[in-house]
PDB file of C-alpha atoms in Angstrom:
ATOM      1  CA  MET O   1      -9.762 -12.086 -24.907  1.00  0.00           C
ATOM      2  CA  LYS O   2     -12.370 -13.889 -22.798  1.00  0.00           C
ATOM      3  CA  GLU O   3     -10.326 -17.083 -22.893  1.00  0.00           C
ATOM      4  CA  LEU O   4      -7.169 -15.278 -21.812  1.00  0.00           C
ATOM      5  CA  ASP O   5      -9.068 -13.706 -18.924  1.00  0.00           C
ATOM      6  CA  ARG O   6     -10.564 -17.034 -17.879  1.00  0.00           C
ATOM      7  CA  HIS O   7      -7.143 -18.662 -18.128  1.00  0.00           C
ATOM      8  CA  ALA O   8      -5.586 -15.942 -15.926  1.00  0.00           C
ATOM      9  CA  SER O   9      -8.440 -16.062 -13.399  1.00  0.00           C
ATOM     10  CA  ARG O  10      -8.835 -19.831 -13.074  1.00  0.00           C
ATOM     11  CA  PRO O  11      -5.776 -20.415 -10.809  1.00  0.00           C
ATOM     12  CA  ILE O  12      -6.973 -17.712  -8.402  1.00  0.00           C
ATOM     13  CA  HIS O  13     -10.539 -19.034  -8.446  1.00  0.00           C
ATOM     14  CA  ALA O  14      -9.183 -22.528  -7.671  1.00  0.00           C
ATOM     15  CA  LEU O  15      -7.144 -21.401  -4.645  1.00  0.00           C
ATOM     16  CA  SER O  16      -8.283 -22.360  -1.179  1.00  0.00           C
ATOM     17  CA  LEU O  17      -6.645 -20.212   1.485  1.00  0.00           C
ATOM     18  CA  GLY O  18      -8.629 -21.406   4.496  1.00  0.00           C
ATOM     19  CA  LEU O  19      -8.492 -18.997   7.426  1.00  0.00           C
ATOM     20  CA  LEU O  20      -6.833 -16.339   5.246  1.00  0.00           C
ATOM     21  CA  ASP O  21     -10.304 -15.779   3.777  1.00  0.00           C
ATOM     22  CA  TYR O  22     -11.066 -13.747   6.894  1.00  0.00           C
ATOM     23  CA  LEU O  23      -8.097 -11.491   6.209  1.00  0.00           C
ATOM     24  CA  LEU O  24      -8.786 -11.167   2.463  1.00  0.00           C
ATOM     25  CA  VAL O  25     -12.367 -10.081   3.006  1.00  0.00           C
ATOM     26  CA  VAL O  26     -11.094  -6.706   4.287  1.00  0.00           C
ATOM     27  CA  PRO O  27      -9.561  -5.501   0.996  1.00  0.00           C
ATOM     28  CA  GLY O  28     -12.289  -7.399  -0.836  1.00  0.00           C
ATOM     29  CA  MET O  29     -15.068  -5.342   0.725  1.00  0.00           C
ATOM     30  CA  MET O  30     -13.635  -2.039   1.953  1.00  0.00           C
ATOM     31  CA  PHE O  31     -14.056  -0.324  -1.422  1.00  0.00           C
ATOM     32  CA  GLY O  32     -17.582  -1.547  -2.160  1.00  0.00           C
ATOM     33  CA  SER O  33     -20.843   0.293  -1.635  1.00  0.00           C
ATOM     34  CA  TYR O  34     -21.271  -1.082   1.894  1.00  0.00           C
ATOM     35  CA  LEU O  35     -17.946   0.109   3.331  1.00  0.00           C
ATOM     36  CA  MET O  36     -16.665   2.825   0.973  1.00  0.00           C
ATOM     37  CA  PRO O  37     -18.178   5.628   3.103  1.00  0.00           C
ATOM     38  CA  VAL O  38     -16.216   4.284   6.091  1.00  0.00           C
ATOM     39  CA  THR O  39     -13.041   3.942   4.010  1.00  0.00           C
ATOM     40  CA  LEU O  40     -13.389   7.475   2.669  1.00  0.00           C
ATOM     41  CA  SER O  41     -14.037   8.815   6.181  1.00  0.00           C
ATOM     42  CA  LEU O  42     -10.873   7.124   7.469  1.00  0.00           C
ATOM     43  CA  VAL O  43      -8.862   8.642   4.615  1.00  0.00           C
ATOM     44  CA  GLY O  44     -10.370  12.019   5.505  1.00  0.00           C
ATOM     45  CA  LEU O  45      -9.348  11.626   9.138  1.00  0.00           C
ATOM     46  CA  TYR O  46      -5.798  10.913   7.969  1.00  0.00           C
ATOM     47  CA  LEU O  47      -5.445  13.500   5.181  1.00  0.00           C
ATOM     48  CA  GLY O  48      -8.071  16.077   6.173  1.00  0.00           C
ATOM     49  CA  TRP O  49     -11.630  17.091   5.329  1.00  0.00           C
ATOM     50  CA  LYS O  50     -10.724  18.442   1.884  1.00  0.00           C
ATOM     51  CA  PHE O  51      -9.685  14.945   0.829  1.00  0.00           C
ATOM     52  CA  THR O  52     -13.001  13.567   2.046  1.00  0.00           C
ATOM     53  CA  LEU O  53     -14.837  16.154  -0.042  1.00  0.00           C
ATOM     54  CA  VAL O  54     -12.758  15.725  -3.215  1.00  0.00           C
ATOM     55  CA  GLY O  55     -12.581  11.968  -2.606  1.00  0.00           C
ATOM     56  CA  LEU O  56     -16.366  11.779  -2.486  1.00  0.00           C
ATOM     57  CA  ALA O  57     -16.592  13.628  -5.804  1.00  0.00           C
ATOM     58  CA  ALA O  58     -13.957  11.289  -7.277  1.00  0.00           C
ATOM     59  CA  CYS O  59     -15.885   8.256  -5.976  1.00  0.00           C
ATOM     60  CA  LEU O  60     -19.043   9.510  -7.645  1.00  0.00           C
ATOM     61  CA  ALA O  61     -17.150  10.193 -10.887  1.00  0.00           C
ATOM     62  CA  THR O  62     -15.684   6.694 -10.771  1.00  0.00           C
ATOM     63  CA  LEU O  63     -19.144   5.245 -10.221  1.00  0.00           C
ATOM     64  CA  ALA O  64     -20.521   7.382 -13.071  1.00  0.00           C
ATOM     65  CA  ILE O  65     -17.973   5.734 -15.367  1.00  0.00           C
ATOM     66  CA  THR O  66     -17.978   2.129 -14.139  1.00  0.00           C
ATOM     67  CA  ASP O  67     -21.707   1.599 -13.625  1.00  0.00           C
ATOM     68  CA  PRO O  68     -22.822   2.435 -17.190  1.00  0.00           C
ATOM     69  CA  LEU O  69     -19.869   0.425 -18.543  1.00  0.00           C
ATOM     70  CA  LYS O  70     -21.032  -2.602 -16.530  1.00  0.00           C
ATOM     71  CA  HIS O  71     -24.461  -2.479 -18.125  1.00  0.00           C
ATOM     72  CA  TRP O  72     -23.073  -1.761 -21.581  1.00  0.00           C
ATOM     73  CA  ALA O  73     -20.566  -4.654 -21.454  1.00  0.00           C
ATOM     74  CA  ALA O  74     -23.065  -6.939 -19.650  1.00  0.00           C
ATOM     75  CA  ARG O  75     -20.289  -9.378 -18.793  1.00  0.00           C
ATOM     76  CA  PRO O  76     -21.447 -12.177 -16.501  1.00  0.00           C
ATOM     77  CA  ARG O  77     -19.621 -12.784 -13.252  1.00  0.00           C
ATOM     78  CA  PRO O  78     -17.723 -16.024 -12.728  1.00  0.00           C
ATOM     79  CA  GLN O  79     -19.826 -19.074 -11.968  1.00  0.00           C
ATOM     80  CA  PRO O  80     -19.688 -20.509  -8.452  1.00  0.00           C
ATOM     81  CA  LEU O  81     -16.124 -21.358  -7.514  1.00  0.00           C
ATOM     82  CA  GLU O  82     -14.631 -24.833  -7.369  1.00  0.00           C
ATOM     83  CA  ALA O  83     -12.809 -24.131  -4.104  1.00  0.00           C
ATOM     84  CA  PRO O  84     -14.823 -23.366  -0.962  1.00  0.00           C
ATOM     85  CA  ARG O  85     -14.775 -19.930   0.641  1.00  0.00           C
ATOM     86  CA  ARG O  86     -15.378 -19.233   4.334  1.00  0.00           C
ATOM     87  CA  ILE O  87     -17.122 -15.960   3.486  1.00  0.00           C
ATOM     88  CA  PRO O  88     -19.713 -15.944   0.668  1.00  0.00           C
ATOM     89  CA  LEU O  89     -18.695 -12.571  -0.758  1.00  0.00           C
ATOM     90  CA  ARG O  90     -19.692 -13.674  -4.276  1.00  0.00           C
ATOM     91  CA  GLY O  91     -23.321 -13.872  -3.174  1.00  0.00           C
ATOM     92  CA  LEU O  92     -23.398 -10.143  -2.420  1.00  0.00           C
ATOM     93  CA  VAL O  93     -22.905  -9.039  -6.029  1.00  0.00           C
ATOM     94  CA  LYS O  94     -25.605  -9.255  -8.670  1.00  0.00           C
ATOM     95  CA  ASN O  95     -24.728  -6.636 -11.305  1.00  0.00           C
ATOM     96  CA  PRO O  96     -22.513  -7.333 -14.343  1.00  0.00           C
ATOM     97  CA  SER O  97     -18.800  -7.933 -13.861  1.00  0.00           C
ATOM     98  CA  PHE O  98     -16.868  -5.584 -16.159  1.00  0.00           C
ATOM     99  CA  PRO O  99     -15.274  -3.288 -15.044  1.00  0.00           C
ATOM    100  CA  SER O 100     -14.713  -3.858 -11.325  1.00  0.00           C
ATOM    101  CA  GLY O 101     -16.100  -0.886  -9.431  1.00  0.00           C
ATOM    102  CA  ASP O 102     -14.409  -1.980  -6.198  1.00  0.00           C
ATOM    103  CA  SER O 103     -11.035  -2.143  -7.951  1.00  0.00           C
ATOM    104  CA  ALA O 104     -11.685   1.285  -9.462  1.00  0.00           C
ATOM    105  CA  GLN O 105     -12.427   2.778  -6.045  1.00  0.00           C
ATOM    106  CA  ALA O 106      -9.406   0.993  -4.524  1.00  0.00           C
ATOM    107  CA  ALA O 107      -7.086   2.387  -7.205  1.00  0.00           C
ATOM    108  CA  MET O 108      -8.581   5.854  -6.774  1.00  0.00           C
ATOM    109  CA  ILE O 109      -7.968   5.762  -2.999  1.00  0.00           C
ATOM    110  CA  THR O 110      -4.516   4.227  -3.521  1.00  0.00           C
ATOM    111  CA  MET O 111      -3.461   7.064  -5.819  1.00  0.00           C
ATOM    112  CA  MET O 112      -4.967   9.668  -3.475  1.00  0.00           C
ATOM    113  CA  LEU O 113      -2.932   8.288  -0.573  1.00  0.00           C
ATOM    114  CA  TRP O 114       0.254   7.659  -2.538  1.00  0.00           C
ATOM    115  CA  LEU O 115       0.318  11.163  -3.991  1.00  0.00           C
ATOM    116  CA  ASN O 116      -0.688  12.984  -0.802  1.00  0.00           C
ATOM    117  CA  ALA O 117       0.152  10.998   2.331  1.00  0.00           C
ATOM    118  CA  PRO O 118       2.789  12.663   4.505  1.00  0.00           C
ATOM    119  CA  MET O 119       5.128   9.673   4.306  1.00  0.00           C
ATOM    120  CA  GLU O 120       8.541   9.100   2.802  1.00  0.00           C
ATOM    121  CA  GLY O 121      10.486   6.068   1.655  1.00  0.00           C
ATOM    122  CA  TRP O 122       9.244   2.508   1.606  1.00  0.00           C
ATOM    123  CA  PRO O 123       6.200   3.041   3.904  1.00  0.00           C
ATOM    124  CA  ARG O 124       4.757   5.344   1.258  1.00  0.00           C
ATOM    125  CA  HIS O 125       5.329   2.743  -1.445  1.00  0.00           C
ATOM    126  CA  VAL O 126       3.565   0.080   0.631  1.00  0.00           C
ATOM    127  CA  LEU O 127       0.406   2.090  -0.060  1.00  0.00           C
ATOM    128  CA  LEU O 128       0.674   0.885  -3.661  1.00  0.00           C
ATOM    129  CA  LEU O 129      -0.318  -2.604  -2.438  1.00  0.00           C
ATOM    130  CA  ILE O 130      -3.827  -1.477  -1.483  1.00  0.00           C
ATOM    131  CA  ALA O 131      -5.354  -1.723  -4.967  1.00  0.00           C
ATOM    132  CA  PRO O 132      -3.704  -5.065  -5.894  1.00  0.00           C
ATOM    133  CA  ALA O 133      -4.906  -6.540  -2.572  1.00  0.00           C
ATOM    134  CA  CYS O 134      -8.460  -5.513  -3.425  1.00  0.00           C
ATOM    135  CA  MET O 135      -8.120  -6.781  -6.988  1.00  0.00           C
ATOM    136  CA  PHE O 136      -6.788 -10.168  -5.857  1.00  0.00           C
ATOM    137  CA  ALA O 137      -9.544 -10.514  -3.254  1.00  0.00           C
ATOM    138  CA  ARG O 138     -12.275  -9.677  -5.772  1.00  0.00           C
ATOM    139  CA  VAL O 139     -10.999 -12.392  -8.127  1.00  0.00           C
ATOM    140  CA  TYR O 140     -10.337 -14.851  -5.275  1.00  0.00           C
ATOM    141  CA  PHE O 141     -13.893 -14.568  -3.953  1.00  0.00           C
ATOM    142  CA  GLY O 142     -15.273 -15.096  -7.468  1.00  0.00           C
ATOM    143  CA  ALA O 143     -16.759 -11.642  -7.907  1.00  0.00           C
ATOM    144  CA  HIS O 144     -14.578 -10.835 -10.929  1.00  0.00           C
ATOM    145  CA  TRP O 145     -12.250 -11.955 -13.656  1.00  0.00           C
ATOM    146  CA  VAL O 146      -8.684 -10.596 -13.681  1.00  0.00           C
ATOM    147  CA  GLY O 147      -9.452  -8.341 -16.666  1.00  0.00           C
ATOM    148  CA  ASP O 148     -12.379  -6.747 -14.812  1.00  0.00           C
ATOM    149  CA  THR O 149     -10.087  -5.689 -11.991  1.00  0.00           C
ATOM    150  CA  LEU O 150      -7.359  -4.396 -14.309  1.00  0.00           C
ATOM    151  CA  ALA O 151      -9.854  -2.243 -16.221  1.00  0.00           C
ATOM    152  CA  GLY O 152     -11.422  -0.992 -13.003  1.00  0.00           C
ATOM    153  CA  ALA O 153      -8.040  -0.085 -11.508  1.00  0.00           C
ATOM    154  CA  ALA O 154      -7.070   1.829 -14.645  1.00  0.00           C
ATOM    155  CA  ILE O 155     -10.313   3.822 -14.474  1.00  0.00           C
ATOM    156  CA  GLY O 156      -9.938   4.593 -10.768  1.00  0.00           C
ATOM    157  CA  ALA O 157      -6.311   5.692 -11.057  1.00  0.00           C
ATOM    158  CA  ALA O 158      -7.142   7.886 -14.062  1.00  0.00           C
ATOM    159  CA  VAL O 159     -10.039   9.510 -12.202  1.00  0.00           C
ATOM    160  CA  TRP O 160      -7.806  10.424  -9.266  1.00  0.00           C
ATOM    161  CA  PHE O 161      -5.086  11.818 -11.543  1.00  0.00           C
ATOM    162  CA  VAL O 162      -7.713  14.079 -13.136  1.00  0.00           C
ATOM    163  CA  PHE O 163      -9.073  15.155  -9.739  1.00  0.00           C
ATOM    164  CA  GLN O 164      -5.561  15.732  -8.391  1.00  0.00           C
ATOM    165  CA  GLY O 165      -4.902  17.988 -11.378  1.00  0.00           C
ATOM    166  CA  LEU O 166      -8.186  19.855 -10.998  1.00  0.00           C
ATOM    167  CA  PHE O 167      -8.175  20.229  -7.216  1.00  0.00           C
ATOM    168  CA  GLY O 168      -4.476  20.033  -6.326  1.00  0.00           C
ATOM    169  CA  ASP O 169      -4.288  23.687  -5.249  1.00  0.00           C
ATOM    170  CA  PHE O 170      -7.430  23.331  -3.125  1.00  0.00           C
ATOM    171  CA  LEU O 171      -6.080  20.174  -1.479  1.00  0.00           C
ATOM    172  CA  ALA O 172      -2.686  21.753  -0.785  1.00  0.00           C
ATOM    173  CA  ALA O 173      -4.094  24.954   0.771  1.00  0.00           C
TER     174      ALA O 173
END
């Protein structure tokens, strides 16, 4: 499994996107511990205070799942990348790699928006690109392997589905 993950991650780690690094850092960081409070506040401004409250609880639940798993799996992060990066995002992360907490939070927020945003048609479906953008950025900047981000996204989406089921009536009122 490790070899398959390394094989899938290597082409992304080897990419060099130049100035696009500055664009990719946004989805790469907006779901991490530094910016997640801002992200959650923006979602709350869009969807309402109840989503901020339930979203905060879902964030904490996601963290309560991913953080112990990181220390249990103890998977090392990728070594320094072959291709240069304009922003040293990899240097900001020190804890184990699996599962990706940022990808989990991104998938949780993505599902919250997709299920509840007052949008119709293709604009609503564009919201589904949020989590993959974060996942790609996390691998691109060398913070994760592809498998880390897939596992994290599955956890985050599952957490929101549970919270949507538990608090759907509260959110709709």
